[in-house]
PDB file of C-alpha atoms in Angstrom:
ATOM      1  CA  UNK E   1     118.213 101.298  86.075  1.00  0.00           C
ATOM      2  CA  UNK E   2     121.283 101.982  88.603  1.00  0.00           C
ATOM      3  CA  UNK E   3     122.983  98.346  87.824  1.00  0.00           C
ATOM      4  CA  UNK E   4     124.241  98.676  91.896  1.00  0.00           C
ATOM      5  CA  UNK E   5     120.919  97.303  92.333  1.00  0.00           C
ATOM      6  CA  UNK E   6     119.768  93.585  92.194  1.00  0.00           C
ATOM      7  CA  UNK E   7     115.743  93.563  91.568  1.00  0.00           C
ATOM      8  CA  UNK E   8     115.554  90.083  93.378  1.00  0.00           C
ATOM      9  CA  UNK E   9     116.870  91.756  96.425  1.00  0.00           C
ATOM     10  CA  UNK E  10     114.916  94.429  98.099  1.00  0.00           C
ATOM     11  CA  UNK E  11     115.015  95.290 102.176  1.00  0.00           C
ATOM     12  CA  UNK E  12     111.890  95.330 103.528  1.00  0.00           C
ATOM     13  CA  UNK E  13     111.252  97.137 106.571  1.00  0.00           C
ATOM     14  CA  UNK E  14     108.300  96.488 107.750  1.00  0.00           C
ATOM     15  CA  UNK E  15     106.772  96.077 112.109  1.00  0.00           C
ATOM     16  CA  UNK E  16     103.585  96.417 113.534  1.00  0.00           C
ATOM     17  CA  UNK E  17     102.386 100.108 112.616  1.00  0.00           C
ATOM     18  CA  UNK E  18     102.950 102.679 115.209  1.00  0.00           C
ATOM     19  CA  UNK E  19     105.895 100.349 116.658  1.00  0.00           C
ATOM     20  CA  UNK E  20     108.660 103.076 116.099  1.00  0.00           C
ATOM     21  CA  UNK E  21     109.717 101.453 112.416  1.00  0.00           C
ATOM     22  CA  UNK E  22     110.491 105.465 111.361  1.00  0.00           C
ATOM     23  CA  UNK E  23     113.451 104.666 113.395  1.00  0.00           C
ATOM     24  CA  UNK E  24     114.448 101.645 110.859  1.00  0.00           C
ATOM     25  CA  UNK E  25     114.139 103.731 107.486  1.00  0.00           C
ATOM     26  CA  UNK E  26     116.462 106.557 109.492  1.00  0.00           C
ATOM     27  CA  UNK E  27     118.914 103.881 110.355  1.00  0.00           C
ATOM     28  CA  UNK E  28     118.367 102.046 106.114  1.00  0.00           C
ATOM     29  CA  UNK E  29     118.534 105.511 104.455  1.00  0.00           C
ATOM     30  CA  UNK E  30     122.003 106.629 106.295  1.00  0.00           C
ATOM     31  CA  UNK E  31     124.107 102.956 105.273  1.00  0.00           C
ATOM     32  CA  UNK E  32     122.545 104.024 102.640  1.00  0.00           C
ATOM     33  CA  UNK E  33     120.035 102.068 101.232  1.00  0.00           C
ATOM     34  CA  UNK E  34     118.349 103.252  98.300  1.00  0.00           C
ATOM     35  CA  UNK E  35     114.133 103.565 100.447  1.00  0.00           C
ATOM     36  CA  UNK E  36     112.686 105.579  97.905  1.00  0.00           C
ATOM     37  CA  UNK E  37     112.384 109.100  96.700  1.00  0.00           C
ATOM     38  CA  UNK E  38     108.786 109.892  97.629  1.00  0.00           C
ATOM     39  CA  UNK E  39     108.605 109.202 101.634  1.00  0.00           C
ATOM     40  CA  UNK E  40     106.376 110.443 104.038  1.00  0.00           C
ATOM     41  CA  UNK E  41     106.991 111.943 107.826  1.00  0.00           C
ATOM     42  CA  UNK E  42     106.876 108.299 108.989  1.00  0.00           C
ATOM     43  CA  UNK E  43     109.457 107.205 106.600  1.00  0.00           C
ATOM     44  CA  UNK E  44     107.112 105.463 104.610  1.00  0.00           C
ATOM     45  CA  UNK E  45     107.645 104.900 101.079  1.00  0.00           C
ATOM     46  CA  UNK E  46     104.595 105.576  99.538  1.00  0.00           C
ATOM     47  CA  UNK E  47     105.206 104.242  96.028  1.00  0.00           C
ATOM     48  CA  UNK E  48     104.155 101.173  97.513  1.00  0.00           C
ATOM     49  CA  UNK E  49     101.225 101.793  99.671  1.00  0.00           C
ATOM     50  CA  UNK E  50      98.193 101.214  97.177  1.00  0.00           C
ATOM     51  CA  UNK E  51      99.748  97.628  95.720  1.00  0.00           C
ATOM     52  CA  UNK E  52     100.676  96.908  99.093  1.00  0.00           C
ATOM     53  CA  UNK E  53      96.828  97.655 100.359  1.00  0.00           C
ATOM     54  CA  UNK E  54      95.052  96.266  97.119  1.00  0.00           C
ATOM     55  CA  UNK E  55      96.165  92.278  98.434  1.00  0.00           C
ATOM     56  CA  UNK E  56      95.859  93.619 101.295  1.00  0.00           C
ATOM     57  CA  UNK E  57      92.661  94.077 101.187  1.00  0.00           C
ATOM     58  CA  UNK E  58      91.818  91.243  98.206  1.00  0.00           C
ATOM     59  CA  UNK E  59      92.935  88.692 100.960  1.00  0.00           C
ATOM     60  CA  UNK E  60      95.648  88.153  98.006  1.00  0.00           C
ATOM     61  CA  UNK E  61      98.295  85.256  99.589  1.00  0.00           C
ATOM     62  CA  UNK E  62      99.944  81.874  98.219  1.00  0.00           C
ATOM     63  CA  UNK E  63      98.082  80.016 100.806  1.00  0.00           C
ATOM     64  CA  UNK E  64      94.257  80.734  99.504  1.00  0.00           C
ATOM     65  CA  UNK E  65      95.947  80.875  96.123  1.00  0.00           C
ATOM     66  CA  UNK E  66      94.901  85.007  95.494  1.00  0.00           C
ATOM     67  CA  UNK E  67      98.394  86.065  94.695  1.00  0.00           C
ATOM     68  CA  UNK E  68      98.988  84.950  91.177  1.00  0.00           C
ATOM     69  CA  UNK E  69     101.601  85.347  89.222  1.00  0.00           C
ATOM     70  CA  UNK E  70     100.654  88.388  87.722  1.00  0.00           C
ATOM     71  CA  UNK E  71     100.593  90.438  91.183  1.00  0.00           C
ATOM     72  CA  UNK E  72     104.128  88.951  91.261  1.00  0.00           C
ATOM     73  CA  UNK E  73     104.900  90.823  88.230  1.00  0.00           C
ATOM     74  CA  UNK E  74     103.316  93.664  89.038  1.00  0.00           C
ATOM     75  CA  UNK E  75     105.188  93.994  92.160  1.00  0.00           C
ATOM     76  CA  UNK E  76     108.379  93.244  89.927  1.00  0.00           C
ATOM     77  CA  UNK E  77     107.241  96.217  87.567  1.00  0.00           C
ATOM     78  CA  UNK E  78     107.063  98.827  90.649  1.00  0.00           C
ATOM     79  CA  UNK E  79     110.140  97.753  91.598  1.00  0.00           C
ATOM     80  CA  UNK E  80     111.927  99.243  87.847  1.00  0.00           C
ATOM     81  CA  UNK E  81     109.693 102.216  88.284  1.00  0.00           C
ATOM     82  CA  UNK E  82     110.907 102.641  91.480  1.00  0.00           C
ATOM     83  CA  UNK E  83     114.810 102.448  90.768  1.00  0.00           C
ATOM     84  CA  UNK E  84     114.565 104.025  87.539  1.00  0.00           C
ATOM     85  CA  UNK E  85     114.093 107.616  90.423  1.00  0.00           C
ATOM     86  CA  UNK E  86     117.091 106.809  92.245  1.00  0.00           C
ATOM     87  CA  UNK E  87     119.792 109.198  92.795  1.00  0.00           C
ATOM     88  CA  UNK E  88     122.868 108.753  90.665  1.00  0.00           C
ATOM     89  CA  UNK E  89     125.015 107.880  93.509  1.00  0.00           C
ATOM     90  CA  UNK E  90     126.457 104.769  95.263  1.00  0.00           C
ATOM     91  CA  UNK E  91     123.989 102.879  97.487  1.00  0.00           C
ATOM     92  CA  UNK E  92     124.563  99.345  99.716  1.00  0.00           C
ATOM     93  CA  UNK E  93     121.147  97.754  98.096  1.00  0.00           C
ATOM     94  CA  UNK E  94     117.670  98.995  97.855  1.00  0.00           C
ATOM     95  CA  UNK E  95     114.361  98.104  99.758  1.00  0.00           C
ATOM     96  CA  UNK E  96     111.421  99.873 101.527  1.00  0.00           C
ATOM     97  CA  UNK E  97     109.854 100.358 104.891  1.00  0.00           C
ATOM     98  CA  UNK E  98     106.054  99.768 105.173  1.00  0.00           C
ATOM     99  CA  UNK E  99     104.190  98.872 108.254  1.00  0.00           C
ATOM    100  CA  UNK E 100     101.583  97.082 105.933  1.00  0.00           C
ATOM    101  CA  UNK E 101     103.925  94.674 103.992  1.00  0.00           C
ATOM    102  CA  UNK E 102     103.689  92.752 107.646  1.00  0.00           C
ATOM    103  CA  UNK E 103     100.518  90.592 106.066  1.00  0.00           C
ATOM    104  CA  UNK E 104     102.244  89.913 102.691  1.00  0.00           C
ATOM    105  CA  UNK E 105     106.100  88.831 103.821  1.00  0.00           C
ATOM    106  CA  UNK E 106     105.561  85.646 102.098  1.00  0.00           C
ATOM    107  CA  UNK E 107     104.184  86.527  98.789  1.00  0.00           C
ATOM    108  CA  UNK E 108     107.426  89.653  98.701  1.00  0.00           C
ATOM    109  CA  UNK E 109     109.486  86.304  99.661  1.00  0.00           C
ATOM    110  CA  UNK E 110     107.655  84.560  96.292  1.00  0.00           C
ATOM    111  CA  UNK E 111     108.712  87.622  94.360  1.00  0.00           C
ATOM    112  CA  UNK E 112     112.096  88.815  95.524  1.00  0.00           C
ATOM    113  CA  UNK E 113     113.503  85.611  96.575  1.00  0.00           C
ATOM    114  CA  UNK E 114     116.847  87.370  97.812  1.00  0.00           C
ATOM    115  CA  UNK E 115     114.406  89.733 100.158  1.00  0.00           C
ATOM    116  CA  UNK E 116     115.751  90.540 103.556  1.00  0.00           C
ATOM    117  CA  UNK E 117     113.502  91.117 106.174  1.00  0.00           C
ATOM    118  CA  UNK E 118     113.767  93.439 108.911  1.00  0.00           C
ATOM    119  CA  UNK E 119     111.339  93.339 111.388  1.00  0.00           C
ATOM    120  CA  UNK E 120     110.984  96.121 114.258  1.00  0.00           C
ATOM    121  CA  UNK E 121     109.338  94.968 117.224  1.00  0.00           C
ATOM    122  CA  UNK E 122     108.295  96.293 120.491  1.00  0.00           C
ATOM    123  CA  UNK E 123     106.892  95.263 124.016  1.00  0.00           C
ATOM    124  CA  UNK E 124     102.912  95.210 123.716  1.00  0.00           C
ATOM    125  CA  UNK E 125     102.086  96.451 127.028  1.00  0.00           C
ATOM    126  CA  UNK E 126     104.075  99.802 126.037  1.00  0.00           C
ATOM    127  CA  UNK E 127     102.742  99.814 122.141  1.00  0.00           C
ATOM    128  CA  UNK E 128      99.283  98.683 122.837  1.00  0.00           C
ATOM    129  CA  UNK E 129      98.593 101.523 126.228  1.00  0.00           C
ATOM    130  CA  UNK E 130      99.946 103.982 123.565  1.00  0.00           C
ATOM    131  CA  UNK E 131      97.819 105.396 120.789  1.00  0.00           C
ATOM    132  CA  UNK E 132      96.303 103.479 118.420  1.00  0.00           C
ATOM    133  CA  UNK E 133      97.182 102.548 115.077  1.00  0.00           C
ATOM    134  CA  UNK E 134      94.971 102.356 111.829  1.00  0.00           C
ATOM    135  CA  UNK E 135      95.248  98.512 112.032  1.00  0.00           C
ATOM    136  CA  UNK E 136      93.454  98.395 115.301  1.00  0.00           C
ATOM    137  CA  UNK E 137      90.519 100.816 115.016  1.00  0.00           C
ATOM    138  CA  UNK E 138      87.741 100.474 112.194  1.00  0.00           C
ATOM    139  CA  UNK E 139      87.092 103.909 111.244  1.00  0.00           C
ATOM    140  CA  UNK E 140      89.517 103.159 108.309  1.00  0.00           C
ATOM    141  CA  UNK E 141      89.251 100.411 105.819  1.00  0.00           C
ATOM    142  CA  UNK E 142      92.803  98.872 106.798  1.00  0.00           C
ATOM    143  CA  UNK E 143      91.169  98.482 110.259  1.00  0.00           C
ATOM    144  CA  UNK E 144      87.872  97.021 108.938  1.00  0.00           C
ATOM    145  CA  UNK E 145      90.588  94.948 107.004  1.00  0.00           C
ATOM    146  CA  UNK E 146      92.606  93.475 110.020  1.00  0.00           C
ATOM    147  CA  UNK E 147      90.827  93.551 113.094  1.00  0.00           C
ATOM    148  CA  UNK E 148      88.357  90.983 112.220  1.00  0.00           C
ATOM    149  CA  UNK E 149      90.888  89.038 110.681  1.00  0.00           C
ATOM    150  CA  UNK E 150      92.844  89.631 113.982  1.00  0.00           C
ATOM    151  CA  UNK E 151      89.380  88.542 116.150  1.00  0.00           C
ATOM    152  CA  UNK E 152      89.228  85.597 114.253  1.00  0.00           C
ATOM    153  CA  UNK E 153      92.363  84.322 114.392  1.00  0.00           C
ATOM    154  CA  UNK E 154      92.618  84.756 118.278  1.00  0.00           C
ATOM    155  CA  UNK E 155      88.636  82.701 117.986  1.00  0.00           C
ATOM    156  CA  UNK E 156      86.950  86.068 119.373  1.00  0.00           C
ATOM    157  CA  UNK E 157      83.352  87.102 118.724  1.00  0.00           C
ATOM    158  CA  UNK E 158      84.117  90.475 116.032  1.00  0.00           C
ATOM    159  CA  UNK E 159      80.646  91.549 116.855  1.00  0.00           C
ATOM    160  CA  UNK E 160      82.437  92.744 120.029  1.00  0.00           C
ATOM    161  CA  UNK E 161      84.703  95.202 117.991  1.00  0.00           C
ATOM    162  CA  UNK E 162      82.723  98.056 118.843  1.00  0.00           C
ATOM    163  CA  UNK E 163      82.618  97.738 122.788  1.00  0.00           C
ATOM    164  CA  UNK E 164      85.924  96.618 123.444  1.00  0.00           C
ATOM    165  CA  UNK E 165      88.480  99.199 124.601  1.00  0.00           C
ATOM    166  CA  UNK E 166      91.043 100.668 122.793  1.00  0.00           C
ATOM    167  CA  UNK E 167      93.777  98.879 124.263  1.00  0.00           C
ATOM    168  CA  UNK E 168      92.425  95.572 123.596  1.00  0.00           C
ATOM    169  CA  UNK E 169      91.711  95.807 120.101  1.00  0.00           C
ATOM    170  CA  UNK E 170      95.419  97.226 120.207  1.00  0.00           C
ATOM    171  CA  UNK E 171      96.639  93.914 121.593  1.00  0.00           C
ATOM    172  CA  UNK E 172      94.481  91.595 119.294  1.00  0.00           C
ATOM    173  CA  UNK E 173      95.742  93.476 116.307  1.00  0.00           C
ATOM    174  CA  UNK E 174      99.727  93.252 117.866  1.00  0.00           C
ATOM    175  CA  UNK E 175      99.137  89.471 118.115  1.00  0.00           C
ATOM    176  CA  UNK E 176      97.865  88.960 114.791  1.00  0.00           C
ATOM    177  CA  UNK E 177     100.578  90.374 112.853  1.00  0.00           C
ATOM    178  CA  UNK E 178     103.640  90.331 114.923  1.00  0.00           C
ATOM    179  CA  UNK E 179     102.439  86.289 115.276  1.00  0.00           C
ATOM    180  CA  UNK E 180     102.258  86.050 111.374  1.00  0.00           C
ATOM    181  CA  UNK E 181     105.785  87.278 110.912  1.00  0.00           C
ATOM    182  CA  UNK E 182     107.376  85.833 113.538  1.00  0.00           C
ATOM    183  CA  UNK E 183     105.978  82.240 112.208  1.00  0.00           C
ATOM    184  CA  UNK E 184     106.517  82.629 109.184  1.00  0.00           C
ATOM    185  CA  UNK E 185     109.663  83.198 109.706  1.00  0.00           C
ATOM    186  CA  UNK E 186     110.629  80.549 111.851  1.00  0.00           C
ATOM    187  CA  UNK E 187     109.764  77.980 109.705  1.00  0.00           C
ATOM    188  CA  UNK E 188     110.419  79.753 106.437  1.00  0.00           C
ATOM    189  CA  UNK E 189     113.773  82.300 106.502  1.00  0.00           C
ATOM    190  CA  UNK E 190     117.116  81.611 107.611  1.00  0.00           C
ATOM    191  CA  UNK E 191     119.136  84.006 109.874  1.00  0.00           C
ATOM    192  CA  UNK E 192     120.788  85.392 106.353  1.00  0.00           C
ATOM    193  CA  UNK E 193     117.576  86.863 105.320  1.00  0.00           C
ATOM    194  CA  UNK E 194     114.994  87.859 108.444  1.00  0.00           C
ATOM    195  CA  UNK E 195     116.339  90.151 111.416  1.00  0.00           C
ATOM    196  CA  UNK E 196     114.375  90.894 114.262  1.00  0.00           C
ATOM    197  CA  UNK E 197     115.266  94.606 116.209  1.00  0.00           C
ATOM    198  CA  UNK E 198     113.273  95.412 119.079  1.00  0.00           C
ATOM    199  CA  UNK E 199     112.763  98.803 119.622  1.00  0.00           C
ATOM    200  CA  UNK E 200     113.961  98.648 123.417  1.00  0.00           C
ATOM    201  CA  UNK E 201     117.415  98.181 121.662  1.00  0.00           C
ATOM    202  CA  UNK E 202     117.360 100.808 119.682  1.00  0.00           C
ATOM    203  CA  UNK E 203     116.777 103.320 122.077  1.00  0.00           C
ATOM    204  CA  UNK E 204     119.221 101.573 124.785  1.00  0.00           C
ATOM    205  CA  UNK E 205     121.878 100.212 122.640  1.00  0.00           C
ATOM    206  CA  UNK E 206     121.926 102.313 118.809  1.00  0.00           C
ATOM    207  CA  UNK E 207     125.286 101.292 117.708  1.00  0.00           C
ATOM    208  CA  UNK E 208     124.550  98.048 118.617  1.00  0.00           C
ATOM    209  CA  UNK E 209     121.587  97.667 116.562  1.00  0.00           C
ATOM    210  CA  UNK E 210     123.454  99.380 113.136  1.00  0.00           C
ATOM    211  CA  UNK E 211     126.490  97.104 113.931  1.00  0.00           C
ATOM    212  CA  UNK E 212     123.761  94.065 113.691  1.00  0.00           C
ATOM    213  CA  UNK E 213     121.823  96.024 110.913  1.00  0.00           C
ATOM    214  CA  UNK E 214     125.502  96.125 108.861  1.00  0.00           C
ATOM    215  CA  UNK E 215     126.263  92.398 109.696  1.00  0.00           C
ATOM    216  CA  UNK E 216     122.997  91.587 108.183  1.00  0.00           C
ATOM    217  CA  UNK E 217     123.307  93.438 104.724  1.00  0.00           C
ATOM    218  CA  UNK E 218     126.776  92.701 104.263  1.00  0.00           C
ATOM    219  CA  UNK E 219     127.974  96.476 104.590  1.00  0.00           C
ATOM    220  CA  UNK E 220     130.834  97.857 106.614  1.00  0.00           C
ATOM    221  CA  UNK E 221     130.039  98.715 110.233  1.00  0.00           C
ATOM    222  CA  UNK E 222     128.736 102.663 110.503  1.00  0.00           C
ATOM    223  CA  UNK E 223     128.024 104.673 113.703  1.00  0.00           C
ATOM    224  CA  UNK E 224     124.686 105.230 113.830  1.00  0.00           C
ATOM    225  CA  UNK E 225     123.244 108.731 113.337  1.00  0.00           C
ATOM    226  CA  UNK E 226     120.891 111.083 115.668  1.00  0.00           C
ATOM    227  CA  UNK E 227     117.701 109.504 115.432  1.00  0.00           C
ATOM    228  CA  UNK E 228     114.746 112.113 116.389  1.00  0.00           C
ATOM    229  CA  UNK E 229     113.701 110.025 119.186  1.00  0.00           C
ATOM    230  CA  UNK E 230     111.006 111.672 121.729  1.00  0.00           C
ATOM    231  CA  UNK E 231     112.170 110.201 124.814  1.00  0.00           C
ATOM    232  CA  UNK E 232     109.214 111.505 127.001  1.00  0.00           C
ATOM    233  CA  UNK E 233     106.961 109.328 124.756  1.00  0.00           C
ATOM    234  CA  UNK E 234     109.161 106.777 124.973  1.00  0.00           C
ATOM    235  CA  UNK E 235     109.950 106.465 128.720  1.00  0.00           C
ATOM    236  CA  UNK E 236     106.345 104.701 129.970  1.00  0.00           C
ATOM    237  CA  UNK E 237     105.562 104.945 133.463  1.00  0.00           C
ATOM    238  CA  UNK E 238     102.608 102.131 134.634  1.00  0.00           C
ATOM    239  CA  UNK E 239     101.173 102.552 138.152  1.00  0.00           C
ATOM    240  CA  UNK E 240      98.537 100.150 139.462  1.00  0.00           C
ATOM    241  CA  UNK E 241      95.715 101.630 137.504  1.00  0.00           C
ATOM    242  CA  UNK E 242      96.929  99.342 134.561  1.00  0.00           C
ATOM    243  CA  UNK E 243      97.247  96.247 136.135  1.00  0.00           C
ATOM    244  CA  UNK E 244      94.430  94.475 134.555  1.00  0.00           C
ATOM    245  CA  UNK E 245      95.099  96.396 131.273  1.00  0.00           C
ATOM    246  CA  UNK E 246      98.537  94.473 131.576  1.00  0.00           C
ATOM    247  CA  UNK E 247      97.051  91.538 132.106  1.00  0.00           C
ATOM    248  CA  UNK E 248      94.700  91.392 129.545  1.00  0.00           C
ATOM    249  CA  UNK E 249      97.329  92.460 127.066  1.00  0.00           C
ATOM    250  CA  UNK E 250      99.790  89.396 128.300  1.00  0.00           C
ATOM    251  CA  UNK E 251      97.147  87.143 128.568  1.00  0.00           C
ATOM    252  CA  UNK E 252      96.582  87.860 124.197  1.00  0.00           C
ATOM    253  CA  UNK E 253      99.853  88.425 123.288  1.00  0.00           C
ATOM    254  CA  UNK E 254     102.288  86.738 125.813  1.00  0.00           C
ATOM    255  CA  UNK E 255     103.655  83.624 124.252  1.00  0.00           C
ATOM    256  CA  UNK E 256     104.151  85.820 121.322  1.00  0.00           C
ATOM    257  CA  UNK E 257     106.090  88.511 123.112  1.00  0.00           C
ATOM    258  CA  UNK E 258     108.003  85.675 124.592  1.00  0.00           C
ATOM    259  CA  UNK E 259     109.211  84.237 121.883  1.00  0.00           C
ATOM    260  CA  UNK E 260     110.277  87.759 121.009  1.00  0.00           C
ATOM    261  CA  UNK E 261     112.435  87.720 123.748  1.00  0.00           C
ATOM    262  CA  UNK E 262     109.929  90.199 126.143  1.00  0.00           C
ATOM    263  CA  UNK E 263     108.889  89.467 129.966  1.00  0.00           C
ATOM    264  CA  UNK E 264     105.626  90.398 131.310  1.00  0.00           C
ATOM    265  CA  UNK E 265     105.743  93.671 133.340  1.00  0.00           C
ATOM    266  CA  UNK E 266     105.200  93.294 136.836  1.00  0.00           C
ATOM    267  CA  UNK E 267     103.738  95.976 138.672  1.00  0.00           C
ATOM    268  CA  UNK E 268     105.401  96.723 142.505  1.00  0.00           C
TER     269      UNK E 268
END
């Protein structure tokens, strides 16, 4: 193993899936952090995806008592696999970016107690009236995972899954994780060791965001590079056709998106 790295020390990159987090492993690998050597379009690193899905799916956490010590190790043995394929070259740390470490932050916190977190959010009006993301749509067993969870949680009926629009089940799922994280992090992590981004930021202010990014890790201040960012997606017009869209989204994820800093969008 590349001794630059410390085992106990990963960044995790992790947001709300479909949230723009590709942006975050652009922003990781160019500092650069060590993000893995098999990564997909999204900037994914897939070494991770079927431990990270097996709790996920097990309902494996400290609180219920599921994540034992051997998933800790297990975790801990990925981790050697997966710096034993890093380049021979000098890296600021190592970590990964997976939308569907959001559900296990406190078990990665149990077994890489020097874990930062960075967490990419963004608005839910604009996230949830855009596509939607496995997590919120049960043709796919992460959705059959989450969304009843997600129903649940919020005390909704999840035999009304199946007839709710697209956009709602997008806000439920938002809710439920961003929620989790942000709570868990409030009461749990220190500013040394969770970072919220907002996505708004990056697009408006980049070199702000990698000057916070740097002053997090404890690297030296970089300009940002180009970030492939579609700008037509990006730029959301709403008209009055949404307005009860929007307020069905704030009314499920407001105090959340508030405490993220985000104000309800008012239609004129």
């Amino acid at each position: 193993m590349n001794n630059v790295f410390d085992i106990d020390s990963p960044v995790i990159l992790t947001g709300r899936g479909g949230s723009g987090t590709r942006l975050l492993s652009e922003l990781l690998q160019d500092i650069p952090v060590f993000i893995g050597s098999r990564i997909n379009a999204s900037g994914d690193a897939l070494d991770w995806v079927q431990l990270s899905r097996e709790i996920l799916f097990a309902d494996a956490t400290l609180e219920n008592g599921g994540f034992t010590r051997e998933l800790a190790s297990r975790f801990h043995r990925q981790a050697e696999e997966f710096l034993s394929r890093a380049p021979k070259k000098t890296y600021q740390g190592w970590g990964w970016k997976l939308p569907e470490m959001i559900f296990s932050i406190p078990e990665m916190i149990y077994t890489f107690p020097g874990a930062k977190i960075i967490h990419l959010v963004r608005h839910p009006v604009s996230l949830c009236l855009r596509r939607t993301h496995i997590s919120s749509r049960m043709d796919n067993k992460v959705g059959q995972t989450v969304l009843p969870r997600a129903y649940k949680s919020l005390g909704l009926d999840v035999a009304s899954i199946s007839g709710r629009e697209e956009y709602f089940n997008n806000a439920v799922s938002w809710q439920y994780q961003v929620n989790r994280l942000i709570e868990f992090a409030d009461t749990n992590l220190g500013k040394d060791q969770y970072l919220m981004v907002k996505y708004e930021d990056i697009i408006s202010d980049l070199e702000g965001v990698m000057g916070e990014i740097c002053a997090f890790l404890g690297t030296d201040i970089r300009k940002p590079p180009e970030l492939g960012i579609d700008h037509q997606r990006t730029n959301q017009c709403f008209d009055i056709s949404h307005t009860q869209q929007i307020q069905n989204i704030w009314s499920i994820c407001g105090p959340t998106a508030e405490s993220a800093g985000y104000e309800k969008i008012t239609l004129t």
